[in-house]
PDB file of N, CA and C in Angstrom:
ATOM      1  N   MET S 275      11.837 -31.225  13.527  1.00 74.00           N
ATOM      2  CA  MET S 275      11.455 -29.835  13.853  1.00 74.00           C
ATOM      3  C   MET S 275      10.038 -29.555  15.084  1.00 74.00           C
ATOM      4  N   LYS S 276      10.622 -29.060  15.918  1.00 93.00           N
ATOM      5  CA  LYS S 276       9.682 -28.845  17.248  1.00 93.00           C
ATOM      6  C   LYS S 276       8.682 -27.905  16.616  1.00 93.00           C
ATOM      7  N   ILE S 277       7.026 -27.923  17.363  1.00 93.00           N
ATOM      8  CA  ILE S 277       5.730 -27.838  16.706  1.00 93.00           C
ATOM      9  C   ILE S 277       5.982 -26.364  16.919  1.00 93.00           C
ATOM     10  N   LYS S 278       6.694 -25.708  17.910  1.00 96.00           N
ATOM     11  CA  LYS S 278       6.540 -24.299  18.530  1.00 96.00           C
ATOM     12  C   LYS S 278       7.498 -23.666  16.698  1.00 96.00           C
ATOM     13  N   GLU S 279       8.466 -24.198  16.202  1.00 96.00           N
ATOM     14  CA  GLU S 279       8.397 -23.648  15.223  1.00 96.00           C
ATOM     15  C   GLU S 279       7.956 -23.869  14.193  1.00 96.00           C
ATOM     16  N   GLN S 280       7.557 -24.920  13.789  1.00 96.00           N
ATOM     17  CA  GLN S 280       6.313 -25.925  12.110  1.00 96.00           C
ATOM     18  C   GLN S 280       5.425 -24.395  12.684  1.00 96.00           C
ATOM     19  N   ASP S 281       5.128 -24.140  14.090  1.00 97.00           N
ATOM     20  CA  ASP S 281       3.548 -23.255  14.461  1.00 97.00           C
ATOM     21  C   ASP S 281       4.201 -21.118  13.907  1.00 97.00           C
ATOM     22  N   ARG S 282       5.553 -21.701  14.184  1.00 97.00           N
ATOM     23  CA  ARG S 282       6.408 -20.138  13.569  1.00 97.00           C
ATOM     24  C   ARG S 282       6.027 -19.768  12.464  1.00 97.00           C
ATOM     25  N   ILE S 283       6.563 -20.936  11.262  1.00 97.00           N
ATOM     26  CA  ILE S 283       6.472 -20.815  10.107  1.00 97.00           C
ATOM     27  C   ILE S 283       5.035 -21.047   9.554  1.00 97.00           C
ATOM     28  N   ILE S 284       3.948 -21.575   9.697  1.00 98.00           N
ATOM     29  CA  ILE S 284       2.935 -21.998   9.356  1.00 98.00           C
ATOM     30  C   ILE S 284       2.585 -20.391   9.735  1.00 98.00           C
ATOM     31  N   GLU S 285       2.652 -19.580  10.458  1.00 98.00           N
ATOM     32  CA  GLU S 285       1.828 -18.139  10.393  1.00 98.00           C
ATOM     33  C   GLU S 285       2.709 -17.351   9.764  1.00 98.00           C
ATOM     34  N   HIS S 286       3.886 -17.596   9.714  1.00 98.00           N
ATOM     35  CA  HIS S 286       4.575 -16.556   8.397  1.00 98.00           C
ATOM     36  C   HIS S 286       4.009 -16.654   7.319  1.00 98.00           C
ATOM     37  N   LEU S 287       3.848 -18.317   6.962  1.00 98.00           N
ATOM     38  CA  LEU S 287       3.308 -18.416   5.344  1.00 98.00           C
ATOM     39  C   LEU S 287       2.073 -18.378   4.906  1.00 98.00           C
ATOM     40  N   ASN S 288       1.613 -18.057   6.533  1.00 98.00           N
ATOM     41  CA  ASN S 288      -0.299 -17.247   6.700  1.00 98.00           C
ATOM     42  C   ASN S 288       0.039 -16.070   5.953  1.00 98.00           C
ATOM     43  N   ALA S 289       0.862 -15.396   6.122  1.00 98.00           N
ATOM     44  CA  ALA S 289       0.984 -13.902   6.627  1.00 98.00           C
ATOM     45  C   ALA S 289       1.505 -13.496   5.044  1.00 98.00           C
ATOM     46  N   GLN S 290       2.254 -14.224   4.509  1.00 98.00           N
ATOM     47  CA  GLN S 290       2.711 -14.273   2.816  1.00 98.00           C
ATOM     48  C   GLN S 290       1.912 -14.368   2.343  1.00 98.00           C
ATOM     49  N   LEU S 291       1.301 -15.485   2.168  1.00 98.00           N
ATOM     50  CA  LEU S 291      -0.381 -15.915   1.425  1.00 98.00           C
ATOM     51  C   LEU S 291      -0.978 -14.619   1.869  1.00 98.00           C
ATOM     52  N   LEU S 292      -1.006 -14.367   2.916  1.00 98.00           N
ATOM     53  CA  LEU S 292      -2.089 -13.211   2.921  1.00 98.00           C
ATOM     54  C   LEU S 292      -1.875 -11.976   2.434  1.00 98.00           C
ATOM     55  N   GLU S 293      -0.676 -11.972   2.565  1.00 98.00           N
ATOM     56  CA  GLU S 293      -0.089 -10.269   1.430  1.00 98.00           C
ATOM     57  C   GLU S 293       0.377 -10.541   0.169  1.00 98.00           C
ATOM     58  N   ALA S 294       0.229 -11.695  -0.535  1.00 98.00           N
ATOM     59  CA  ALA S 294      -0.168 -11.877  -1.885  1.00 98.00           C
ATOM     60  C   ALA S 294      -1.731 -11.595  -2.101  1.00 98.00           C
ATOM     61  N   SER S 295      -2.417 -12.687  -1.709  1.00 98.00           N
ATOM     62  CA  SER S 295      -4.191 -12.126  -2.247  1.00 98.00           C
ATOM     63  C   SER S 295      -4.254 -10.774  -1.765  1.00 98.00           C
ATOM     64  N   ASN S 296      -3.879  -9.884  -1.517  1.00 97.00           N
ATOM     65  CA  ASN S 296      -4.338  -8.934  -1.144  1.00 97.00           C
ATOM     66  C   ASN S 296      -3.687  -7.884  -2.080  1.00 97.00           C
ATOM     67  N   GLN S 297      -2.577  -8.142  -2.282  1.00 98.00           N
ATOM     68  CA  GLN S 297      -1.819  -7.990  -3.688  1.00 98.00           C
ATOM     69  C   GLN S 297      -2.552  -8.403  -4.782  1.00 98.00           C
ATOM     70  N   ALA S 298      -2.953  -9.486  -5.371  1.00 98.00           N
ATOM     71  CA  ALA S 298      -3.936  -9.634  -6.334  1.00 98.00           C
ATOM     72  C   ALA S 298      -4.647  -8.700  -6.598  1.00 98.00           C
ATOM     73  N   ARG S 299      -5.474  -8.880  -5.429  1.00 97.00           N
ATOM     74  CA  ARG S 299      -6.671  -7.689  -5.200  1.00 97.00           C
ATOM     75  C   ARG S 299      -6.569  -6.804  -5.894  1.00 97.00           C
ATOM     76  N   LEU S 300      -5.316  -6.316  -5.209  1.00 97.00           N
ATOM     77  CA  LEU S 300      -5.308  -4.287  -5.667  1.00 97.00           C
ATOM     78  C   LEU S 300      -4.697  -4.880  -7.183  1.00 97.00           C
ATOM     79  N   CYS S 301      -3.807  -5.406  -7.772  1.00 97.00           N
ATOM     80  CA  CYS S 301      -4.155  -5.450  -9.100  1.00 97.00           C
ATOM     81  C   CYS S 301      -5.407  -5.576  -9.844  1.00 97.00           C
ATOM     82  N   ARG S 302      -6.144  -6.193  -9.591  1.00 97.00           N
ATOM     83  CA  ARG S 302      -8.049  -6.774 -10.204  1.00 97.00           C
ATOM     84  C   ARG S 302      -8.147  -5.591  -9.969  1.00 97.00           C
ATOM     85  N   MET S 303      -7.664  -4.165  -9.429  1.00 97.00           N
ATOM     86  CA  MET S 303      -9.092  -3.271  -8.940  1.00 97.00           C
ATOM     87  C   MET S 303      -8.060  -2.192  -9.605  1.00 97.00           C
ATOM     88  N   ASN S 304      -7.047  -2.464  -9.617  1.00 97.00           N
ATOM     89  CA  ASN S 304      -5.805  -1.593 -10.715  1.00 97.00           C
ATOM     90  C   ASN S 304      -6.529  -2.099 -11.836  1.00 97.00           C
ATOM     91  N   ASN S 305      -6.714  -2.803 -12.651  1.00 97.00           N
ATOM     92  CA  ASN S 305      -6.617  -3.907 -14.194  1.00 97.00           C
ATOM     93  C   ASN S 305      -7.912  -2.660 -14.271  1.00 97.00           C
ATOM     94  N   ASP S 306      -9.235  -3.145 -12.882  1.00 96.00           N
ATOM     95  CA  ASP S 306     -10.834  -2.820 -13.461  1.00 96.00           C
ATOM     96  C   ASP S 306     -10.979  -1.094 -14.224  1.00 96.00           C
ATOM     97  N   VAL S 307     -10.410  -0.300 -12.941  1.00 96.00           N
ATOM     98  CA  VAL S 307      -9.826   0.623 -13.361  1.00 96.00           C
ATOM     99  C   VAL S 307      -9.108   1.578 -14.588  1.00 96.00           C
ATOM    100  N   SER S 308      -8.002   0.744 -14.811  1.00 95.00           N
ATOM    101  CA  SER S 308      -7.284   1.115 -16.310  1.00 95.00           C
ATOM    102  C   SER S 308      -8.192   0.513 -17.311  1.00 95.00           C
ATOM    103  N   LEU S 309      -9.287  -0.464 -17.567  1.00 94.00           N
ATOM    104  CA  LEU S 309     -10.079  -0.841 -18.405  1.00 94.00           C
ATOM    105  C   LEU S 309     -11.051   0.774 -18.703  1.00 94.00           C
ATOM    106  N   ALA S 310     -11.642   0.712 -17.123  1.00 93.00           N
ATOM    107  CA  ALA S 310     -12.788   1.978 -17.272  1.00 93.00           C
ATOM    108  C   ALA S 310     -12.482   3.045 -18.094  1.00 93.00           C
ATOM    109  N   ILE S 311     -10.556   3.157 -17.487  1.00 94.00           N
ATOM    110  CA  ILE S 311     -10.381   4.309 -18.237  1.00 94.00           C
ATOM    111  C   ILE S 311     -10.528   4.244 -19.832  1.00 94.00           C
ATOM    112  N   TYR S 312      -9.652   3.661 -19.907  1.00 93.00           N
ATOM    113  CA  TYR S 312      -9.399   3.157 -21.428  1.00 93.00           C
ATOM    114  C   TYR S 312     -10.737   3.084 -22.248  1.00 93.00           C
ATOM    115  N   TYR S 313     -11.709   2.499 -21.486  1.00 91.00           N
ATOM    116  CA  TYR S 313     -13.222   2.722 -22.723  1.00 91.00           C
ATOM    117  C   TYR S 313     -14.153   4.132 -22.690  1.00 91.00           C
ATOM    118  N   ASP S 314     -13.689   4.684 -21.319  1.00 91.00           N
ATOM    119  CA  ASP S 314     -14.257   5.882 -21.396  1.00 91.00           C
ATOM    120  C   ASP S 314     -13.082   7.227 -22.446  1.00 91.00           C
ATOM    121  N   ASN S 315     -12.739   6.894 -22.601  1.00 91.00           N
ATOM    122  CA  ASN S 315     -11.357   7.730 -23.426  1.00 91.00           C
ATOM    123  C   ASN S 315     -11.382   7.242 -24.857  1.00 91.00           C
ATOM    124  N   ASN S 316     -11.791   6.348 -25.183  1.00 91.00           N
ATOM    125  CA  ASN S 316     -11.531   5.080 -26.735  1.00 91.00           C
ATOM    126  C   ASN S 316     -12.719   5.345 -27.267  1.00 91.00           C
ATOM    127  N   MET S 317     -13.862   5.142 -26.434  1.00 84.00           N
ATOM    128  CA  MET S 317     -15.354   4.629 -26.795  1.00 84.00           C
ATOM    129  C   MET S 317     -16.312   5.333 -27.156  1.00 84.00           C
ATOM    130  N   LEU S 318     -16.394   6.110 -26.838  1.00 70.00           N
ATOM    131  CA  LEU S 318     -16.938   7.926 -26.845  1.00 70.00           C
ATOM    132  C   LEU S 318     -17.778   7.503 -27.955  1.00 70.00           C
ATOM    133  N   ASP S 319     -17.125   7.329 -29.035  1.00 64.00           N
ATOM    134  CA  ASP S 319     -17.983   7.674 -30.520  1.00 64.00           C
ATOM    135  C   ASP S 319     -18.331   6.076 -30.730  1.00 64.00           C
ATOM    136  N   VAL S 320     -18.298   5.479 -30.062  1.00 53.00           N
ATOM    137  CA  VAL S 320     -19.150   4.271 -30.879  1.00 53.00           C
ATOM    138  C   VAL S 320     -21.031   4.149 -30.296  1.00 53.00           C
TER     139      VAL S 320
END
């Protein structure tokens, strides 16, 4: 495999990894918001 093709593949994989990392961050943020809303709606009488 040529170095240029290896570099292109690595660049592509790095882009996919960055996208997966961003998606995971959004999932964690969404989970945090969902938990906050849940506790706000259900724990007022505690």
